[in-house]
Amino acid sequence: MSTNQLLKPVTLEKKENLNIGGCDMVELVKQYGTPLYVLDEQTIRSVCREYKKSFSKYDNVKMMYASKALCNSAVAKIISSEGFGFDTVSAGEIYTVYKSGIDMSTVLFNGNNKTAEEIELAIKYGVGRFSIDNYHEVELISEISKKYGRTVQALLRITPGIECHTHKYIQTGQLDSKFGFDLSQIDSIIEHILSVDKTINIRGLHAHIGSQIFEPQCYADEVEVLVKEISRIDNKYNIKLDEINIGGGLGVKYVDTDAPPSIELIADYIIDSLNKNISKYGIDKPTLYLEPGRSIISTAGVTLYTVGSSKQVPGMTKYVSVDGGMADNPRPSMYEAEYYAEVANKYDKKETEKVTVAGKFCESGDILIKDIELPILEAGDIICVYNTGAYNYSMASNYNRALKPAMVLVNNSQSDIIIYRETLDDLVSHDNIPNRLV
Ligand code: LLP
């Protein structure tokens, strides 16, 4: 089975307690506390290898990990050692990747409102590709690249007009989008870039059609739009674009009813469409870039919480509260996202009850899992929520002055901290009391 079709990390074992990466989850909690993000190295590596193998049927492919899904130095090291580059969208992501010693020519900078400071940082650090999103940044890039005597290698971000069935907040490929140029604006931006100066070299086209996508045909359609545009641009301007970046978006299985297609199936659709359309529109074989984020890192991650209070509403819901919630995983409250969980210290207990796992934050909407059948819970039990590797830590907040949890990497029975837990002093370290209030 494809890694993105699994509900749990590849190394999950049911021993006395749940084990991941050869580590006992209850022991990890004793050592590191909760809430705790746990990341399984083998799952990350196996999904990276699966991507590479599935796309090896096309000879010119480059993988870039969409670091917005989860960006920290250890993750950058693991993923670059698997031969991936990085899609970045901010100074913070660029800096993290840079400080991890990654070859910056494998990095793409993408985003709909790159600031002058971010552009300068990207140029200074030698980021390999810019995805040009709007006119404003063309001016900024051209000005800053002149200062550094550089030519920026760029892709044009386009909105291909493809709507996939995913949550509307995470759709991006439809026409009414804040990202990129729609097809009718491509010529004018090309003409504009050609007229500016030689600081921007257009290498190809870039698009992203959304996230948590389950329909392979969306990618095949996207590829056709991009190839057709490359051919049209060649005919009209005699510019040979030799790169297409189709973004990320492949879905994962959060709950039993999710049925994402395998990585191999997605690869087959994309490569078939590419080959078919290359001959249909008569272009040379471009380099294909992919930017998966969620499907690389989601399944590798779980979050461990300690159960605290419970409340049975007479005749209605039983709420079981844990020591985290929307500050470490905002996805259920933002997107009505669903998650699956087990109890690390009593996964095998036969007697179960239906409960709602609630977070500890001061909002009724802070519910992690609605109506899940779990063993009878008591204070101190450890709940393991699956598939929290992507868009959990990266979207975590300090709401209610919560401390961001630690993250631990597990592999071959070894556990290592890769992000330290925030402390109360970290929290106040950025506060300042004006003198007149002292
Ligand atoms: N490339 C571009 C240009 C993107 O905008 C994104 C995601 C990706 C790649 C990676 O997509 P992925 O493979 O991870 O689906 N916070 C939302 C997801 C937002 C995704 C935004 N862009 C969530 O928690 O579901």
XYZ file of N, CA and C in Angstrom, residues 15-241:
681
model
N 2.735 -3.215 20.995
C 3.395 -4.039 22.019
C 2.632 -3.819 23.313
N 3.357 -3.621 24.428
C 2.621 -3.331 25.667
C 1.808 -2.042 25.467
N 2.461 -1.073 24.824
C 1.802 0.189 24.447
C 2.024 0.382 22.950
N 1.454 1.461 22.391
C 1.768 1.757 20.993
C 3.244 2.114 20.884
N 3.891 1.559 19.859
C 5.297 1.872 19.577
C 5.424 2.466 18.180
N 6.247 3.480 18.049
C 6.544 4.042 16.720
C 8.059 4.216 16.633
N 8.638 3.849 15.490
C 10.093 3.949 15.331
C 10.819 3.158 16.400
N 10.208 2.079 16.865
C 10.822 1.252 17.900
C 10.753 1.885 19.289
N 10.053 2.993 19.441
C 9.971 3.664 20.754
C 8.566 3.510 21.335
N 8.536 3.268 22.645
C 7.260 3.135 23.352
C 6.701 4.543 23.607
N 5.472 4.789 23.153
C 4.902 6.135 23.247
C 4.725 6.587 24.707
N 4.444 5.624 25.598
C 4.244 6.003 26.997
C 5.590 6.416 27.627
N 6.646 5.693 27.231
C 7.986 6.068 27.710
C 8.386 7.453 27.177
N 8.047 7.720 25.914
C 8.380 9.047 25.352
C 7.700 10.146 26.151
N 6.458 9.889 26.538
C 5.715 10.896 27.308
C 6.392 11.136 28.655
N 6.883 10.039 29.281
C 7.580 10.202 30.572
C 8.816 11.074 30.386
N 9.486 10.875 29.259
C 10.728 11.612 29.031
C 10.518 13.060 28.588
N 9.530 13.255 27.689
C 9.417 14.580 27.054
C 8.145 15.354 27.413
N 7.184 14.706 28.075
C 5.942 15.396 28.424
C 4.957 15.463 27.259
N 3.796 16.042 27.520
C 2.766 16.216 26.480
C 2.285 17.664 26.509
N 1.637 18.166 25.473
C 1.487 17.520 24.177
C 2.864 17.308 23.536
N 2.966 16.264 22.746
C 4.244 15.940 22.113
C 3.990 15.533 20.663
N 4.684 16.204 19.759
C 4.661 15.772 18.362
C 5.751 14.709 18.206
N 5.394 13.586 17.594
C 6.380 12.528 17.338
C 6.439 12.325 15.826
N 7.666 12.271 15.309
C 7.843 12.156 13.859
C 8.665 10.901 13.557
N 8.153 10.066 12.670
C 8.809 8.794 12.358
C 9.676 8.938 11.097
N 10.983 8.835 11.289
C 11.914 9.071 10.172
C 11.690 8.092 9.020
N 11.431 6.832 9.385
C 11.276 5.840 8.296
C 10.083 6.124 7.411
N 9.021 6.660 7.988
C 7.849 6.977 7.163
C 8.194 8.092 6.179
N 8.916 9.090 6.664
C 9.302 10.198 5.756
C 10.162 9.648 4.620
N 11.149 8.823 4.995
C 12.054 8.312 3.952
C 11.315 7.401 2.979
N 10.388 6.609 3.502
C 9.731 5.680 2.569
C 8.819 6.425 1.609
N 8.186 7.498 2.052
C 7.324 8.224 1.122
C 8.168 8.984 0.093
N 9.288 9.527 0.513
C 10.177 10.202 -0.458
C 10.630 9.215 -1.535
N 10.996 8.006 -1.084
C 11.488 7.004 -2.050
C 10.376 6.547 -2.980
N 9.174 6.481 -2.417
C 8.046 6.086 -3.254
C 7.785 7.123 -4.347
N 7.863 8.388 -3.978
C 7.701 9.460 -4.975
C 8.744 9.306 -6.082
N 10.002 9.115 -5.652
C 11.071 9.069 -6.658
C 10.894 7.876 -7.593
N 10.533 6.731 -6.992
C 10.357 5.518 -7.796
C 9.176 5.693 -8.752
N 8.065 6.193 -8.249
C 6.862 6.310 -9.082
C 7.074 7.269 -10.241
N 7.872 8.308 -10.023
C 8.072 9.295 -11.093
C 9.294 8.981 -11.953
N 10.004 7.870 -11.631
C 11.200 7.577 -12.425
C 10.842 7.160 -13.852
N 9.545 6.907 -14.111
C 9.137 6.571 -15.487
C 9.295 7.771 -16.421
N 9.403 8.960 -15.861
C 9.691 10.157 -16.666
C 11.120 10.536 -16.325
N 11.953 10.799 -17.356
C 13.376 10.873 -17.027
C 13.837 12.214 -16.477
N 12.954 13.184 -16.462
C 13.410 14.509 -16.079
C 12.534 15.096 -14.975
N 12.711 14.594 -13.755
C 11.811 14.995 -12.666
C 12.614 15.563 -11.497
N 12.129 16.633 -10.926
C 12.756 17.162 -9.706
C 11.696 17.323 -8.638
N 12.004 16.801 -7.468
C 11.067 16.850 -6.347
C 11.458 17.999 -5.424
N 10.446 18.736 -5.019
C 10.672 19.790 -4.024
C 9.664 19.585 -2.926
N 10.115 19.556 -1.710
C 9.203 19.399 -0.574
C 8.599 20.767 -0.243
N 7.270 20.839 -0.146
C 6.604 22.098 0.217
C 6.770 22.294 1.719
N 7.745 23.116 2.088
C 8.140 23.158 3.497
C 7.090 23.809 4.385
N 6.079 24.441 3.786
C 5.014 25.008 4.630
C 4.301 23.921 5.437
N 4.368 22.680 4.987
C 3.684 21.599 5.717
C 4.333 21.367 7.080
N 5.647 21.417 7.117
C 6.399 21.323 8.377
C 7.843 21.679 8.069
N 8.309 22.743 8.670
C 9.644 23.225 8.331
C 10.489 23.355 9.582
N 11.479 22.501 9.712
C 12.483 22.692 10.756
C 13.779 22.066 10.276
N 14.848 22.291 11.005
C 16.172 21.946 10.477
C 16.356 20.441 10.287
N 15.875 19.632 11.231
C 16.073 18.181 11.106
C 15.270 17.633 9.925
N 14.058 18.121 9.772
C 13.227 17.666 8.652
C 13.890 18.062 7.328
N 14.440 19.274 7.270
C 15.118 19.712 6.042
C 16.278 18.773 5.720
N 17.043 18.377 6.741
C 18.179 17.473 6.539
C 17.719 16.123 5.990
N 16.680 15.567 6.594
C 16.205 14.241 6.167
C 15.746 14.307 4.713
N 14.952 15.318 4.429
C 14.328 15.362 3.103
C 15.358 15.697 2.021
N 16.326 16.553 2.344
C 17.342 16.831 1.317
C 18.228 15.607 1.110
N 18.420 14.811 2.170
C 19.255 13.610 1.980
C 18.546 12.596 1.087
N 17.233 12.761 0.883
C 16.503 11.889 -0.040
C 16.484 12.481 -1.455
N 17.224 13.571 -1.660
C 17.345 14.132 -3.006
C 16.267 15.142 -3.355
N 15.535 15.632 -2.363
C 14.501 16.633 -2.625
C 15.061 18.046 -2.459
N 14.521 18.969 -3.251
C 14.727 20.388 -3.005
C 13.570 20.902 -2.161
N 13.423 22.233 -2.093
C 12.415 22.809 -1.191
C 11.626 23.924 -1.857
N 10.319 23.868 -1.646
C 9.450 24.993 -1.994
C 9.299 25.817 -0.721
N 9.634 27.108 -0.804
C 9.538 27.973 0.380
C 8.634 29.158 0.074
N 8.063 29.737 1.124
C 7.132 30.848 0.912
C 7.381 32.039 1.843
N 8.507 32.028 2.536
C 8.747 33.139 3.460
C 10.232 33.196 3.805
N 10.621 34.346 4.380
C 11.999 34.480 4.848
C 12.291 33.392 5.883
N 11.307 33.097 6.727
C 11.510 32.102 7.785
C 11.826 30.730 7.214
N 11.088 30.334 6.196
C 11.363 29.016 5.596
C 12.710 29.028 4.860
N 12.983 30.119 4.142
C 14.261 30.192 3.412
C 15.428 30.128 4.406
N 15.302 30.872 5.486
C 16.377 30.922 6.479
C 16.592 29.558 7.135
N 15.488 28.887 7.449
C 15.594 27.560 8.089
C 16.344 26.589 7.179
N 15.962 26.608 5.904
C 16.583 25.692 4.947
C 18.070 26.055 4.784
N 18.329 27.351 4.682
C 19.708 27.823 4.521
C 20.584 27.405 5.714
N 20.053 27.625 6.919
C 20.819 27.296 8.119
C 21.018 25.788 8.281
N 20.184 25.006 7.589
C 20.348 23.550 7.666
C 21.413 23.069 6.692
N 22.008 23.993 5.953
C 23.098 23.628 5.048
C 22.626 23.032 3.722
N 21.400 23.379 3.340
C 20.848 22.833 2.092
C 21.429 23.605 0.894
N 21.630 22.892 -0.218
C 22.068 23.530 -1.459
C 20.935 24.447 -1.939
N 21.171 25.764 -1.864
C 20.077 26.716 -2.101
C 19.635 26.761 -3.564
N 20.440 26.162 -4.457
C 19.988 26.149 -5.844
C 18.801 25.196 -6.014
N 18.549 24.358 -5.013
C 17.410 23.428 -5.105
C 16.135 24.034 -4.475
N 16.199 25.328 -4.162
C 15.076 25.959 -3.448
C 14.293 26.885 -4.378
N 12.983 26.832 -4.238
C 12.079 27.715 -4.988
C 11.421 28.661 -4.004
N 11.287 29.928 -4.407
C 10.601 30.915 -3.553
C 9.293 31.293 -4.233
N 8.232 31.107 -3.491
C 6.901 31.206 -4.043
C 6.055 32.053 -3.100
N 5.036 32.733 -3.613
C 4.167 33.497 -2.710
C 3.560 34.706 -3.401
N 2.384 35.122 -2.930
C 1.656 36.192 -3.623
C 1.992 37.592 -3.111
N 2.806 37.690 -2.083
C 3.213 39.028 -1.632
C 4.577 38.973 -0.970
N 5.558 38.606 -1.789
C 6.933 38.538 -1.283
C 7.375 39.965 -0.968
N 7.926 40.160 0.209
C 8.355 41.520 0.544
C 9.757 41.768 -0.005
N 10.126 43.049 -0.047
C 11.462 43.401 -0.540
C 12.540 42.714 0.306
N 12.319 42.653 1.614
C 13.317 42.026 2.504
C 13.436 40.532 2.186
N 12.300 39.905 1.943
C 12.337 38.468 1.635
C 13.032 38.220 0.295
N 12.727 39.072 -0.675
C 13.343 38.904 -1.999
C 14.854 39.087 -1.890
N 15.259 40.055 -1.108
C 16.694 40.316 -0.936
C 17.385 39.111 -0.285
N 16.743 38.573 0.743
C 17.299 37.400 1.425
C 17.434 36.232 0.440
N 16.400 36.024 -0.354
C 16.402 34.907 -1.308
C 17.511 35.088 -2.341
N 17.684 36.317 -2.811
C 18.727 36.563 -3.814
C 20.113 36.398 -3.187
N 20.263 36.941 -1.983
C 21.551 36.842 -1.283
C 21.955 35.389 -1.039
N 20.989 34.570 -0.657
C 21.293 33.166 -0.353
C 21.323 32.278 -1.600
N 21.046 32.858 -2.763
C 21.159 32.085 -4.001
C 20.034 31.094 -4.238
N 18.801 31.460 -3.828
C 17.644 30.601 -4.092
C 17.543 30.326 -5.599
N 17.317 29.064 -5.963
C 17.422 28.627 -7.356
C 16.331 29.126 -8.286
N 15.103 29.208 -7.788
C 13.981 29.618 -8.643
C 13.063 30.558 -7.878
N 12.554 31.551 -8.592
C 11.469 32.385 -8.069
C 10.212 32.027 -8.852
N 9.106 31.924 -8.166
C 7.847 31.778 -8.884
C 7.216 33.161 -8.918
N 7.154 33.740 -10.123
C 6.679 35.133 -10.255
C 5.157 35.140 -10.190
N 4.643 35.924 -9.258
C 3.216 35.868 -8.962
C 2.455 37.114 -9.391
N 3.141 38.260 -9.510
C 2.430 39.525 -9.776
C 3.401 40.592 -10.278
N 2.839 41.688 -10.778
C 3.650 42.780 -11.334
C 4.524 43.452 -10.277
N 3.925 43.639 -9.115
C 4.631 44.338 -8.037
C 5.990 43.682 -7.775
N 6.008 42.349 -7.706
C 7.278 41.714 -7.363
C 8.263 41.722 -8.520
N 7.772 41.865 -9.749
C 8.702 41.973 -10.880
C 9.571 43.214 -10.677
N 8.926 44.304 -10.254
C 9.689 45.551 -10.012
C 10.711 45.316 -8.893
N 10.239 44.705 -7.803
C 11.135 44.494 -6.657
C 12.305 43.588 -7.028
N 11.994 42.498 -7.704
C 13.046 41.529 -8.054
C 14.069 42.183 -8.971
N 13.559 42.948 -9.929
C 14.488 43.516 -10.898
C 15.412 44.532 -10.210
N 14.837 45.340 -9.336
C 15.639 46.324 -8.598
C 16.707 45.639 -7.722
N 16.264 44.625 -6.967
C 17.182 43.995 -6.004
C 18.215 43.124 -6.713
N 17.807 42.466 -7.779
C 18.796 41.610 -8.449
C 19.875 42.460 -9.123
N 19.492 43.649 -9.570
C 20.511 44.559 -10.147
C 21.559 44.912 -9.094
N 21.064 45.189 -7.886
C 21.971 45.552 -6.785
C 23.000 44.438 -6.550
N 22.561 43.191 -6.703
C 23.472 42.065 -6.442
C 24.130 41.542 -7.717
N 23.826 42.198 -8.849
C 24.395 41.754 -10.126
C 23.984 40.336 -10.490
N 22.770 39.976 -10.182
C 22.306 38.605 -10.445
C 21.174 38.598 -11.462
N 21.010 37.460 -12.116
C 19.813 37.216 -12.910
C 19.000 36.175 -12.162
N 17.735 36.452 -11.984
C 16.871 35.528 -11.251
C 16.246 34.531 -12.231
N 16.346 33.263 -11.890
C 15.723 32.219 -12.717
C 14.277 32.054 -12.230
N 13.340 32.208 -13.160
C 11.955 32.317 -12.694
C 10.982 31.408 -13.426
N 9.900 31.114 -12.712
C 8.738 30.452 -13.314
C 7.599 31.451 -13.208
N 6.636 31.370 -14.107
C 5.448 32.215 -13.978
C 4.368 31.411 -13.295
N 3.829 31.945 -12.216
C 2.754 31.234 -11.508
C 1.439 31.541 -12.208
N 0.777 30.500 -12.672
C -0.503 30.716 -13.344
C -1.628 29.973 -12.626
N -2.854 30.478 -12.802
C -4.023 29.776 -12.255
C -4.687 29.066 -13.428
N -4.574 27.757 -13.459
C -5.009 27.029 -14.656
C -6.519 26.894 -14.803
N -7.288 27.364 -13.806
C -8.747 27.293 -13.942
C -9.294 25.905 -13.701
N -8.635 25.167 -12.809
C -9.113 23.805 -12.511
C -9.637 23.776 -11.086
N -10.869 23.325 -10.925
C -11.430 23.248 -9.570
C -11.469 21.807 -9.119
N -10.789 21.526 -8.031
C -10.821 20.167 -7.493
C -11.734 20.136 -6.287
N -12.262 18.967 -5.993
C -13.149 18.861 -4.849
C -12.363 18.745 -3.562
N -12.055 19.883 -2.990
C -11.381 19.881 -1.703
C -11.952 21.060 -0.935
N -11.561 21.239 0.309
C -12.122 22.340 1.102
C -11.833 23.678 0.412
N -12.825 24.583 0.397
C -12.634 25.783 -0.425
C -11.470 26.658 0.050
N -11.096 26.567 1.320
C -9.955 27.354 1.782
C -8.632 26.810 1.252
N -8.612 25.568 0.828
C -7.329 25.033 0.355
C -7.350 24.745 -1.147
N -8.349 25.315 -1.844
C -8.347 25.279 -3.310
C -7.519 26.459 -3.804
N -6.714 26.240 -4.823
C -5.928 27.371 -5.327
C -5.948 27.484 -6.843
N -6.317 26.428 -7.535
C -6.191 26.436 -8.991
C -7.351 27.094 -9.720
N -8.436 27.444 -8.993
C -9.589 28.037 -9.667
C -9.288 29.475 -10.074
N -10.083 30.034 -11.003
C -9.731 31.342 -11.566
C -9.771 32.475 -10.553
N -10.791 32.464 -9.682
C -10.905 33.563 -8.735
C -10.006 33.278 -7.531
N -8.721 33.517 -7.702
C -7.740 33.151 -6.684
C -6.764 34.310 -6.496
N -6.229 34.448 -5.294
C -5.258 35.530 -5.073
C -3.886 35.192 -5.656
N -3.707 33.932 -6.083
C -2.381 33.508 -6.543
C -2.212 33.633 -8.055
N -1.106 34.151 -8.493
C -0.666 34.048 -9.876
C -1.490 34.799 -10.903
N -1.199 34.488 -12.164
C -1.830 35.153 -13.301
C -2.839 34.201 -13.929
N -3.998 34.761 -14.323
C -4.880 33.850 -15.050
C -4.427 33.812 -16.508
N -4.960 32.845 -17.244
C -4.400 32.576 -18.574
C -4.418 33.815 -19.461
N -5.431 34.667 -19.282
C -5.546 35.844 -20.153
C -4.501 36.916 -19.813
N -3.801 36.758 -18.689
C -2.811 37.788 -18.299
C -1.369 37.369 -18.609
N -1.214 36.146 -19.103
C 0.161 35.635 -19.280
C 0.962 36.470 -20.280
N 0.330 36.797 -21.406
C 1.083 37.520 -22.436
C 1.568 38.865 -21.928
N 0.691 39.563 -21.217
C 1.118 40.895 -20.786
C 2.232 40.811 -19.750
N 2.228 39.794 -18.900
C 3.334 39.718 -17.922
C 4.633 39.318 -18.624
N 4.516 38.439 -19.605
C 5.743 38.074 -20.344
C 6.303 39.316 -21.038
N 5.420 40.045 -21.700
C 5.895 41.244 -22.409
C 6.502 42.238 -21.425
N 5.876 42.336 -20.283
C 6.395 43.254 -19.263
C 7.791 42.816 -18.814
N 7.943 41.533 -18.515
C 9.253 41.043 -18.048
C 10.314 41.249 -19.142
N 9.929 40.976 -20.390
C 10.894 41.149 -21.480
C 11.294 42.614 -21.618
N 10.342 43.518 -21.319
C 10.635 44.940 -21.494
C 11.435 45.513 -20.322
N 11.355 44.881 -19.154
C 12.001 45.470 -17.971
C 13.516 45.505 -18.161
N 14.139 44.388 -18.195
C 15.584 44.272 -18.396
C 15.933 42.798 -18.374
N 17.150 42.470 -18.172
C 17.537 41.055 -18.245
C 17.736 40.437 -16.857
N 17.106 41.022 -15.846
C 17.329 40.482 -14.507
C 16.449 39.274 -14.212
N 15.436 39.036 -15.044
C 14.553 37.889 -14.806
C 14.553 36.999 -16.045
N 14.953 35.753 -15.843
C 14.989 34.800 -16.955
C 13.854 33.795 -16.757
N 12.869 33.819 -17.632
C 11.714 32.926 -17.446
C 12.063 31.520 -17.947
N 12.014 30.571 -17.018
C 12.387 29.188 -17.355
C 11.187 28.284 -17.569
N 10.032 28.675 -17.005
C 8.902 27.756 -17.133
C 7.657 28.279 -16.463
N 6.691 27.385 -16.311
C 5.411 27.745 -15.708
C 5.198 26.958 -14.421
N 4.461 27.568 -13.525
C 4.203 26.976 -12.218
C 2.715 27.086 -11.921
N 2.136 26.035 -11.365
C 0.734 26.105 -10.931
C 0.570 25.182 -9.730
N -0.490 25.398 -9.008
C -0.814 24.527 -7.862
C -2.335 24.516 -7.797
N -2.931 23.332 -7.822
C -4.392 23.307 -7.979
C -5.150 23.090 -6.678
N -4.439 22.941 -5.573
C -5.148 22.780 -4.300
C -4.479 21.726 -3.447
N -5.106 21.427 -2.347
C -4.487 20.539 -1.378
C -5.492 19.483 -0.941
N -4.970 18.346 -0.467
C -5.816 17.203 -0.063
C -6.688 16.768 -1.256
N -6.016 16.602 -2.414
C -6.687 16.231 -3.666
C -6.742 14.707 -3.800
N -7.908 14.214 -4.185
C -8.107 12.767 -4.360
C -8.363 12.388 -5.818
N -8.398 13.404 -6.715
C -8.782 13.099 -8.102
C -7.585 13.203 -9.038
N -7.045 12.075 -9.503
C -5.861 12.124 -10.370
C -6.101 12.910 -11.661
N -7.343 12.888 -12.136
C -7.624 13.562 -13.403
C -7.342 15.068 -13.338
N -7.489 15.652 -12.144
C -7.196 17.093 -11.990
C -5.756 17.386 -12.420
N -4.839 16.484 -12.040
C -3.431 16.700 -12.391
C -3.209 16.536 -13.897
N -3.895 15.552 -14.475
C -3.743 15.340 -15.916
C -4.223 16.586 -16.662
N -5.338 17.165 -16.199
C -5.875 18.374 -16.839
C -4.918 19.553 -16.658
N -4.365 19.646 -15.458
C -3.433 20.738 -15.173
C -2.214 20.660 -16.100
N -1.688 19.444 -16.259
C -0.516 19.252 -17.118
C -0.850 19.712 -18.541
N -2.045 19.374 -19.014
C -2.394 19.774 -20.377
C -2.409 21.302 -20.513
N -3.013 21.972 -19.527
C -3.060 23.444 -19.597
C -1.635 24.010 -19.669
N -0.736 23.473 -18.838
C 0.628 24.014 -18.797
C 1.383 23.745 -20.108
N 1.254 22.523 -20.613
C 1.975 22.180 -21.854
C 1.437 23.016 -23.021
N 0.129 23.165 -23.057
C -0.490 23.951 -24.130
C 0.021 25.403 -24.090
N 0.124 25.956 -22.894
C 0.622 27.331 -22.748
C 2.078 27.438 -23.176
N 2.877 26.439 -22.817
C 4.295 26.473 -23.199
C 4.423 26.510 -24.726
N 3.588 25.718 -25.370
C 3.639 25.668 -26.826
C 3.164 26.998 -27.426
N 2.117 27.558 -26.855
C 1.580 28.833 -27.349
C 2.614 29.956 -27.172
N 3.271 29.956 -26.012
C 4.269 31.002 -25.733
C 5.452 30.870 -26.705
N 5.832 29.638 -26.981
C 6.925 29.400 -27.939
C 6.535 29.944 -29.321
N 5.314 29.608 -29.741
C 4.883 30.064 -31.070
C 4.807 31.579 -31.158
N 4.305 32.194 -30.083
C 4.099 33.647 -30.147
C 5.378 34.445 -29.900
N 6.183 34.016 -28.942
C 7.348 34.834 -28.547
C 8.690 34.183 -28.872
N 8.603 32.964 -29.392
C 9.835 32.220 -29.644
C 10.670 32.066 -28.365
N 9.980 31.803 -27.267
C 10.672 31.554 -25.997
C 10.448 30.085 -25.656
N 11.540 29.352 -25.451
C 11.400 27.926 -25.133
C 11.448 27.738 -23.623
N 10.281 27.483 -23.046
C 10.230 27.226 -21.608
C 10.430 25.730 -21.407
